[in-house]
Short mmCIF file of C-alpha atoms and ligand atoms in Angstrom, two decimals:
data_model
loop_
_atom_site.label_atom_id
_atom_site.label_comp_id
_atom_site.label_asym_id
_atom_site.label_seq_id
_atom_site.Cartn_x
_atom_site.Cartn_y
_atom_site.Cartn_z
CA MET A 676 146.18 96.61 45.30
CA THR A 677 145.05 96.38 48.75
CA ARG A 678 143.62 99.71 50.20
CA SER A 679 143.61 99.94 53.88
CA PRO A 680 141.62 102.25 56.25
CA ALA A 681 144.36 104.75 57.11
CA PRO A 682 144.15 106.23 60.58
CA ARG A 683 143.62 110.02 60.59
CA ASP A 684 144.44 112.48 63.35
CA ASP A 685 140.89 113.26 64.39
CA ARG A 686 139.05 110.02 63.56
CA CYS A 687 138.87 106.47 64.66
CA PRO A 688 140.27 104.42 61.83
CA SER A 689 137.28 101.99 61.92
CA GLU A 690 135.09 105.17 60.98
CA ASP A 691 136.85 104.83 57.56
CA LEU A 692 135.15 101.55 57.13
CA SER A 693 132.48 103.48 55.37
CA GLU A 694 134.53 102.85 52.09
CA PHE A 695 134.39 99.04 52.72
CA VAL A 696 131.87 96.25 53.13
CA TYR A 697 133.59 94.53 55.95
CA LEU A 698 132.32 90.95 56.26
CA ASP A 699 135.23 89.53 58.11
CA HIS A 700 133.98 89.90 61.68
CA ALA A 701 135.11 86.20 62.52
CA ALA A 702 138.74 87.41 61.93
CA THR A 703 138.34 90.69 64.04
CA THR A 704 135.78 93.43 64.52
CA PRO A 705 135.87 97.25 64.30
CA LEU A 706 136.38 98.78 67.74
CA CYS A 707 133.00 99.75 69.25
CA PRO A 708 132.63 103.40 70.42
CA GLU A 709 132.06 102.40 73.87
CA ALA A 710 135.37 100.39 73.94
CA ALA A 711 137.34 103.26 72.18
CA ALA A 712 136.22 105.69 75.00
CA ALA A 713 136.91 103.25 77.80
CA ILE A 714 140.36 102.60 76.17
CA ARG A 715 141.10 106.33 76.37
CA THR A 716 140.15 106.37 80.06
CA GLY A 717 142.28 103.37 80.75
CA LEU A 718 145.32 105.13 78.95
CA LEU A 719 144.85 108.12 81.18
CA LEU A 720 144.48 106.11 84.53
CA PHE A 721 148.14 105.67 84.58
CA GLY A 722 148.31 104.39 88.13
CA ASN A 723 149.60 100.79 88.77
CA PRO A 724 146.46 98.87 90.12
CA SER A 725 148.74 97.20 92.63
CA SER A 726 149.88 100.48 94.20
CA ARG A 727 148.52 101.46 97.68
CA HIS A 728 148.23 105.18 96.92
CA SER A 729 145.10 106.94 95.63
CA VAL A 730 146.43 107.08 92.01
CA GLY A 731 146.89 103.31 92.08
CA GLN A 732 143.67 102.85 93.71
CA ALA A 733 141.81 104.65 91.02
CA SER A 734 143.19 102.10 88.51
CA HIS A 735 142.44 99.30 90.92
CA GLU A 736 138.86 100.37 91.16
CA ALA A 737 138.53 100.69 87.50
CA LEU A 738 140.02 97.22 86.93
CA ALA A 739 137.45 95.89 89.55
CA GLY A 740 134.54 97.37 87.56
CA ALA A 741 135.91 95.90 84.45
CA ARG A 742 136.02 92.48 86.05
CA GLU A 743 132.51 92.69 86.98
CA GLN A 744 131.35 93.56 83.52
CA VAL A 745 133.40 90.66 81.95
CA ALA A 746 132.11 88.26 84.72
CA ALA A 747 128.62 89.33 83.75
CA LEU A 748 129.26 88.28 80.09
CA LEU A 749 130.71 84.84 81.33
CA GLY A 750 128.02 84.37 84.02
CA CYS A 751 130.53 83.84 86.91
CA PRO A 752 131.81 85.65 90.13
CA PRO A 753 134.24 88.29 89.33
CA ALA A 754 136.98 86.37 91.25
CA GLU A 755 136.75 83.64 88.44
CA VAL A 756 137.88 86.02 85.67
CA VAL A 757 141.50 85.91 84.64
CA PHE A 758 142.61 88.75 82.27
CA THR A 759 144.85 87.57 79.56
CA GLY A 760 146.59 88.75 76.54
CA GLY A 761 143.93 87.46 74.17
CA GLY A 762 141.94 84.25 73.32
CA SER A 763 145.15 82.18 72.40
CA GLU A 764 146.60 82.86 75.85
CA ALA A 765 143.54 82.22 77.66
CA ILE A 766 143.43 78.76 75.93
CA SER A 767 147.01 77.94 76.60
CA LEU A 768 146.55 78.84 80.20
CA ALA A 769 143.53 76.41 80.24
CA LEU A 770 145.19 73.48 78.66
CA ARG A 771 148.79 73.72 79.61
CA GLY A 772 147.86 75.21 83.09
CA THR A 773 145.79 72.14 83.78
CA PHE A 774 148.37 69.63 82.86
CA ALA A 775 151.47 71.32 84.25
CA PRO A 776 150.67 70.58 87.90
CA LEU A 777 149.93 66.98 86.85
CA ARG A 778 153.60 66.84 85.56
CA TRP A 779 152.06 66.36 82.13
CA ARG A 780 150.10 63.08 83.09
CA GLY A 781 146.47 62.42 82.23
CA HIS A 782 144.33 62.49 79.20
CA LEU A 783 142.88 65.32 77.03
CA VAL A 784 139.90 64.76 74.66
CA THR A 785 139.46 67.50 72.04
CA THR A 786 138.33 67.75 68.55
CA ALA A 787 139.67 68.03 65.04
CA ILE A 788 137.86 71.35 64.30
CA GLU A 789 139.41 73.45 67.25
CA HIS A 790 141.32 76.56 66.53
CA SER A 791 145.04 76.26 66.18
CA ALA A 792 145.30 77.76 69.69
CA VAL A 793 143.86 74.49 71.06
CA LEU A 794 145.27 72.03 68.49
CA GLU A 795 148.90 73.48 68.95
CA SER A 796 148.41 73.34 72.77
CA ALA A 797 147.25 69.75 72.50
CA ALA A 798 150.21 68.99 70.36
CA ALA A 799 152.62 70.62 72.85
CA LEU A 800 150.95 68.68 75.59
CA ARG A 801 151.36 65.43 73.61
CA ARG A 802 155.02 66.03 73.21
CA ARG A 803 155.35 66.37 76.97
CA GLY A 804 153.50 63.12 77.59
CA VAL A 805 149.83 63.88 77.85
CA ASP A 806 147.60 61.29 76.21
CA VAL A 807 145.46 63.39 73.58
CA THR A 808 142.44 62.07 71.78
CA VAL A 809 141.13 64.07 68.87
CA VAL A 810 137.61 63.49 67.99
CA ALA A 811 136.52 63.82 64.25
CA PRO A 812 133.34 66.14 63.46
CA GLU A 813 130.40 65.01 61.34
CA PRO A 814 130.23 66.13 57.88
CA SER A 815 127.66 68.67 59.05
CA GLY A 816 130.56 70.39 60.96
CA HIS A 817 129.32 69.30 64.32
CA VAL A 818 130.98 67.15 66.94
CA ASP A 819 128.63 64.28 68.02
CA PRO A 820 128.40 63.98 71.70
CA ALA A 821 128.35 60.28 71.48
CA ARG A 822 131.82 60.29 69.90
CA VAL A 823 133.18 62.46 72.72
CA ALA A 824 131.63 60.18 75.21
CA ALA A 825 133.32 57.16 73.46
CA ALA A 826 136.65 59.03 73.86
CA ILE A 827 136.25 59.87 77.55
CA ARG A 828 138.13 57.34 79.85
CA PRO A 829 138.26 56.97 83.49
CA ASP A 830 141.65 58.81 83.46
CA THR A 831 140.33 61.79 81.25
CA THR A 832 141.49 64.97 82.76
CA LEU A 833 139.98 67.60 80.46
CA VAL A 834 137.57 67.80 77.69
CA SER A 835 138.14 70.94 75.43
CA VAL A 836 135.49 71.75 72.55
CA MET A 837 134.69 75.05 70.92
CA HIS A 838 131.33 76.65 71.27
CA ALA A 839 131.11 77.67 67.58
CA ASN A 840 133.61 77.16 64.81
CA ASN A 841 135.44 80.10 63.48
CA GLU A 842 135.33 78.94 59.77
CA THR A 843 131.97 77.36 59.48
CA GLY A 844 129.96 78.92 62.19
CA ALA A 845 128.67 75.39 63.37
CA VAL A 846 127.58 75.79 66.94
CA GLN A 847 128.65 72.69 68.98
CA PRO A 848 126.65 70.88 71.59
CA VAL A 849 128.92 72.04 74.35
CA ARG A 850 126.33 71.90 77.13
CA GLU A 851 125.58 68.22 76.56
CA ILE A 852 129.45 67.60 76.27
CA THR A 853 130.12 69.39 79.54
CA GLU A 854 127.59 67.19 81.21
CA LEU A 855 129.22 64.13 79.81
CA ALA A 856 132.58 65.37 80.83
CA HIS A 857 131.54 66.11 84.50
CA ALA A 858 129.75 62.90 84.78
CA ALA A 859 132.98 61.23 84.19
CA GLY A 860 134.75 63.38 86.60
CA ALA A 861 136.77 65.29 83.94
CA LEU A 862 137.00 69.16 83.75
CA MET A 863 135.52 71.07 80.62
CA HIS A 864 137.06 73.77 78.75
CA VAL A 865 134.95 75.86 76.08
CA ASP A 866 136.55 78.09 73.60
CA ALA A 867 133.90 80.65 73.19
CA VAL A 868 136.16 83.08 71.16
CA GLN A 869 133.66 83.24 68.22
CA THR A 870 130.52 83.27 70.53
CA ALA A 871 131.36 85.78 73.22
CA GLY A 872 129.20 88.94 72.66
CA LYS A 873 127.08 87.15 69.94
CA LEU A 874 125.45 84.26 71.66
CA PRO A 875 124.76 83.86 75.47
CA ILE A 876 127.70 82.27 77.11
CA ASP A 877 126.73 82.91 80.69
CA THR A 878 124.77 79.59 80.96
CA LEU A 879 127.79 77.48 79.87
CA ARG A 880 128.55 75.28 82.81
CA ALA A 881 132.16 74.56 81.85
CA ASP A 882 135.12 74.87 84.42
CA MET A 883 137.00 77.09 82.04
CA VAL A 884 135.84 79.36 79.23
CA SER A 885 138.03 81.43 76.94
CA ILE A 886 137.07 84.73 75.31
CA SER A 887 138.92 87.39 73.17
CA ALA A 888 137.92 91.07 73.13
CA HIS A 889 138.82 91.84 69.49
CA LYS A 890 135.92 89.36 68.33
CA PHE A 891 133.11 91.50 70.04
CA GLY A 892 134.14 95.06 69.48
CA GLY A 893 137.00 95.32 71.95
CA PRO A 894 140.78 95.71 71.38
CA LYS A 895 143.29 93.19 70.24
CA GLY A 896 145.61 91.58 72.57
CA VAL A 897 143.29 91.22 75.47
CA GLY A 898 141.08 88.49 76.59
CA ALA A 899 139.87 86.45 79.62
CA LEU A 900 139.62 82.92 80.96
CA ARG A 901 136.84 82.01 83.15
CA LEU A 902 138.54 79.75 85.70
CA ALA A 903 136.15 78.08 88.21
CA ALA A 904 137.06 78.74 91.80
CA HIS A 905 137.40 74.86 92.29
CA HIS A 906 140.22 74.50 89.65
CA ARG A 907 143.66 75.71 90.03
CA VAL A 908 145.95 76.12 87.03
CA GLU A 909 149.81 76.77 86.81
CA PRO A 910 150.38 80.17 85.43
CA LEU A 911 152.03 80.57 82.06
CA VAL A 912 153.42 83.96 83.08
CA CYS A 913 155.20 84.29 86.37
CA GLY A 914 156.18 87.17 88.45
CA GLY A 915 154.04 89.44 90.75
CA GLY A 916 150.80 88.01 92.18
CA GLN A 917 148.51 89.71 89.87
CA GLU A 918 145.24 88.03 88.79
CA ASP A 919 145.29 86.19 92.19
CA GLY A 920 148.56 84.44 91.09
CA ARG A 921 147.11 83.07 87.76
CA ARG A 922 148.72 85.54 85.38
CA ALA A 923 151.44 87.83 86.47
CA GLY A 924 152.24 91.23 85.17
CA THR A 925 150.80 94.84 85.47
CA GLU A 926 147.39 94.67 84.17
CA ASN A 927 146.74 96.00 80.65
CA LEU A 928 144.23 98.57 82.01
CA PRO A 929 143.21 100.25 78.66
CA GLY A 930 142.80 96.91 77.07
CA VAL A 931 140.82 95.30 79.91
CA LEU A 932 138.56 98.44 80.26
CA GLY A 933 138.00 98.34 76.36
CA MET A 934 137.04 94.60 76.65
CA ALA A 935 134.50 95.36 79.53
CA ALA A 936 132.97 98.21 77.64
CA ALA A 937 132.58 96.03 74.52
CA ALA A 938 131.12 93.10 76.72
CA ALA A 939 128.63 95.64 78.21
CA ALA A 940 127.70 97.05 74.78
CA ALA A 941 127.11 93.57 73.38
CA ALA A 942 124.97 92.38 76.41
CA PRO A 943 121.54 93.93 75.44
CA ARG A 944 122.00 92.28 71.85
CA LEU A 945 122.36 88.87 73.30
CA HIS A 946 118.60 88.35 74.11
CA ASP A 947 117.24 90.89 71.59
CA THR A 948 114.98 88.75 69.38
CA ALA A 949 114.57 91.41 66.85
CA TYR A 950 118.27 91.84 66.46
CA ARG A 951 118.77 88.02 66.10
CA GLU A 952 116.12 87.88 63.68
CA GLN A 953 117.73 90.62 61.43
CA ARG A 954 120.95 88.48 61.54
CA TRP A 955 119.23 85.40 60.29
CA GLU A 956 117.55 87.69 57.58
CA LEU A 957 120.89 88.89 56.48
CA ARG A 958 122.24 85.37 56.27
CA LEU A 959 119.33 84.25 54.23
CA ARG A 960 119.53 87.34 51.91
CA LEU A 961 123.22 86.57 51.17
CA LEU A 962 122.38 82.97 50.49
CA ARG A 963 119.40 83.90 48.26
CA HIS A 964 121.76 86.10 46.20
CA LEU A 965 124.39 83.29 46.02
CA SER A 966 121.79 80.66 45.01
CA SER A 967 121.84 82.45 41.54
CA LEU A 968 124.97 80.59 40.87
CA ASP A 969 125.44 76.86 40.25
CA GLY A 970 127.96 74.66 42.18
CA VAL A 971 127.44 76.50 45.42
CA HIS A 972 127.85 74.62 48.74
CA VAL A 973 127.29 75.76 52.31
CA ASN A 974 129.66 74.19 54.56
CA ALA A 975 127.71 73.52 57.68
CA THR A 976 124.10 72.73 58.56
CA ASP A 977 122.03 73.95 61.53
CA PRO A 978 122.82 74.69 64.25
CA VAL A 979 125.00 77.53 63.00
CA MET A 980 125.78 81.09 63.94
CA ALA A 981 123.81 83.57 61.74
CA GLU A 982 126.80 85.71 61.43
CA THR A 983 129.33 83.21 59.98
CA ILE A 984 128.79 81.48 56.61
CA SER A 985 131.25 79.37 54.79
CA VAL A 986 130.48 78.76 51.16
CA SER A 987 132.26 76.94 48.33
CA PHE A 988 132.01 77.86 44.70
CA ALA A 989 132.93 74.93 42.50
CA GLY A 990 135.54 75.70 39.85
CA VAL A 991 137.15 78.89 41.41
CA ARG A 992 139.93 79.41 44.16
CA GLY A 993 138.53 81.13 47.24
CA ASP A 994 141.69 83.11 47.69
CA THR A 995 141.38 84.54 44.08
CA VAL A 996 137.63 85.52 44.72
CA ALA A 997 138.63 87.08 47.85
CA ASP A 998 141.39 89.18 46.11
CA VAL A 999 138.88 90.30 43.53
CA LEU A 1000 136.34 91.28 46.11
CA ASP A 1001 138.98 93.14 47.92
CA MET A 1002 139.60 95.34 44.80
CA HIS A 1003 136.00 96.17 45.02
CA GLY A 1004 136.10 97.17 48.59
CA VAL A 1005 134.57 93.88 50.05
CA CYS A 1006 136.47 92.34 52.83
CA VAL A 1007 136.02 88.51 53.26
CA SER A 1008 138.31 85.69 54.07
CA THR A 1009 138.95 82.26 52.91
CA GLY A 1010 138.78 80.71 56.24
CA SER A 1011 140.72 81.32 59.57
CA ALA A 1012 142.55 84.48 59.51
CA CYS A 1013 145.44 82.75 61.34
CA HIS A 1014 146.07 80.67 58.10
CA ALA A 1015 145.84 83.26 55.57
CA GLY A 1016 148.60 83.03 53.01
CA GLN A 1017 148.99 79.38 53.75
CA ASP A 1018 148.11 77.18 50.69
CA SER A 1019 146.99 74.10 52.70
CA PRO A 1020 143.26 73.42 52.67
CA SER A 1021 141.38 74.36 55.91
CA HIS A 1022 141.80 71.67 58.60
CA VAL A 1023 138.30 72.20 59.75
CA LEU A 1024 136.90 71.37 56.15
CA THR A 1025 139.22 68.48 55.64
CA ALA A 1026 138.22 67.03 59.06
CA MET A 1027 134.52 67.34 57.96
CA GLY A 1028 135.35 65.29 54.87
CA VAL A 1029 135.40 68.16 52.41
CA GLY A 1030 137.71 67.32 49.44
CA ASP A 1031 140.68 69.56 48.68
CA ASP A 1032 139.28 71.33 45.77
CA ARG A 1033 136.10 72.32 47.46
CA ALA A 1034 138.13 73.40 50.56
CA ARG A 1035 140.28 75.61 48.36
CA ALA A 1036 137.09 77.09 46.63
CA THR A 1037 135.62 78.43 50.00
CA LEU A 1038 135.00 81.87 51.19
CA ARG A 1039 133.96 82.99 54.67
CA PHE A 1040 131.49 85.80 55.10
CA SER A 1041 131.06 86.93 58.66
CA PHE A 1042 129.14 89.97 59.70
CA GLY A 1043 128.51 92.08 62.76
CA PRO A 1044 126.20 94.44 64.47
CA ALA A 1045 126.75 97.29 61.95
CA THR A 1046 126.07 95.06 58.84
CA THR A 1047 123.21 96.17 56.78
CA ALA A 1048 121.16 94.59 54.05
CA ALA A 1049 122.83 97.03 51.65
CA ASP A 1050 126.29 95.57 52.64
CA ILE A 1051 125.00 91.95 52.13
CA ASP A 1052 123.62 93.06 48.62
CA THR A 1053 126.94 94.83 47.60
CA ALA A 1054 129.03 91.78 48.89
CA ALA A 1055 126.73 89.26 47.30
CA ARG A 1056 126.47 91.01 43.87
CA ALA A 1057 130.27 91.49 43.81
CA THR A 1058 130.80 87.73 44.67
CA VAL A 1059 128.35 86.41 42.03
CA ALA A 1060 130.14 88.71 39.33
CA ALA A 1061 133.69 87.55 40.54
CA VAL A 1062 132.72 83.80 40.57
CA ASN A 1063 131.15 84.26 37.00
CA GLN A 1064 134.01 86.15 35.69
CA LEU A 1065 136.59 83.75 37.06
CA ARG A 1066 134.67 80.76 35.81
CA ARG A 1067 134.43 82.25 32.48
CA VAL A 1068 138.10 82.83 32.34
CA SER A 1069 138.76 79.33 33.39
CA GLY A 1070 136.11 77.81 31.17
CA GLN A 1071 134.26 76.25 34.20
CA GLY A 1072 130.93 77.99 33.67
CA ALA A 1073 129.58 75.73 30.92
CA LEU A 1074 130.66 72.59 33.06
CA LEU A 1075 128.86 73.65 36.10
CA THR A 1076 125.54 74.35 34.47
CA ALA A 1077 125.54 70.66 33.61
CA GLN A 1078 125.83 69.75 37.38
CA PRO A 1079 123.31 69.78 39.95
CA ALA A 1080 122.94 73.18 41.85
CA GLY A 1081 124.34 73.26 45.58
CA SER A 1082 122.80 73.90 48.76
CA ALA A 1083 122.90 77.67 48.96
CA GLY A 1084 119.43 78.02 50.27
CA ALA A 1085 120.12 75.98 53.39
CA HIS A 1086 121.19 77.82 56.90
N1 PLP B 2393 139.74 80.51 69.31
C1 PLP B 2393 139.01 80.82 68.15
C2 PLP B 2393 137.80 80.03 67.85
C3 PLP B 2393 139.31 81.92 67.27
O1 PLP B 2393 138.57 82.22 66.23
C4 PLP B 2393 140.49 82.74 67.61
C5 PLP B 2393 140.91 83.84 66.84
O2 PLP B 2393 140.76 83.81 65.64
C6 PLP B 2393 141.18 82.33 68.77
C7 PLP B 2393 140.75 81.24 69.59
C8 PLP B 2393 142.33 83.02 69.16
O3 PLP B 2393 142.08 84.29 69.75
P1 PLP B 2393 143.25 85.56 69.72
O4 PLP B 2393 143.32 86.00 68.26
O5 PLP B 2393 142.62 86.65 70.73
O6 PLP B 2393 144.47 85.00 70.17
#
């Protein structure tokens, strides 16, 4: 039976996480206290930011302040920040918005490991007539810039590559790929949804960068697209001239203030070496625990984000292990939250050449700023016990001890 943190009148629901070991931060993160306070302010600031009167102007000023904070995270002028209804919308605006004014002509280069927000946008573009090239990753989980270079053509309009993969944590060479795209006269979009607030994204030189607040301590349903001043997109949402005509609709002030507060709260951690080292120690701690099992395989090699670990356990199903862990109060996922409930193996692992059995035997552990060594120990012990138990039940245990051990020690 699934227990869920029940909201109480006087407490933020995420405070009830004390009952759980939550290692699913790649799916979503608990709201940070700074964001919760800012959301409350945004709810009380009821004026329409477009109204001329004082009540409206108070909201207008709050919105402008939030835009500056999000611009600092993105490393761009505030005018280049377009607030959206989340990461998927930012990505759709970048991709569809670029090709719509071209009447769906041109060429898009993307990769097979992108989030479905990119892949489905690319599929929709292809149906309209855009030529799309999908570059395969290496077995390490990384996109080789040479393969992207080979895919870029004189008529390439846009290259879209994610900063870090949401399932494996593999960090992609987006800076190098951006240079390649620019050298060929193409635009570059980076899906930085998984890295915003965790790795610096202010030095990305892409023309468009997508982020989503709920992945770094902000609320759900709000995100942003960094849209370089030299690039105009056709809006997805038409109406009033909000967001400088790039995204119509009265702004989601509570959401935007929440996102900005989360961005400001995450900023000091980005360059805090001690904090980064602690994340690596947590990762290694988890892998050390798991290496007591045979038949363990880590699904990406360096460079990876410390916070996201994709591990396969031969002979068991990832979803069954995740369900057992949930009963013990440990929250992990089998891969992308967007595909939870689907039986098909992960498109990311499949593209990396991982076979169906290993892909289905995969768990994703992803941690956040509040994760402790004790959380890792609890989750890892529960995982080892669950895997051993399930292997015993299925008679896989004896089989595996006869096979060479996997690469659980790697990061
Ligand atoms: N891109 C990546 C890499 C993601 O992990 C996600 C969410 O899981 C998205 C895009 C979509 O973001 P949102 O949930 O805000 O629409």
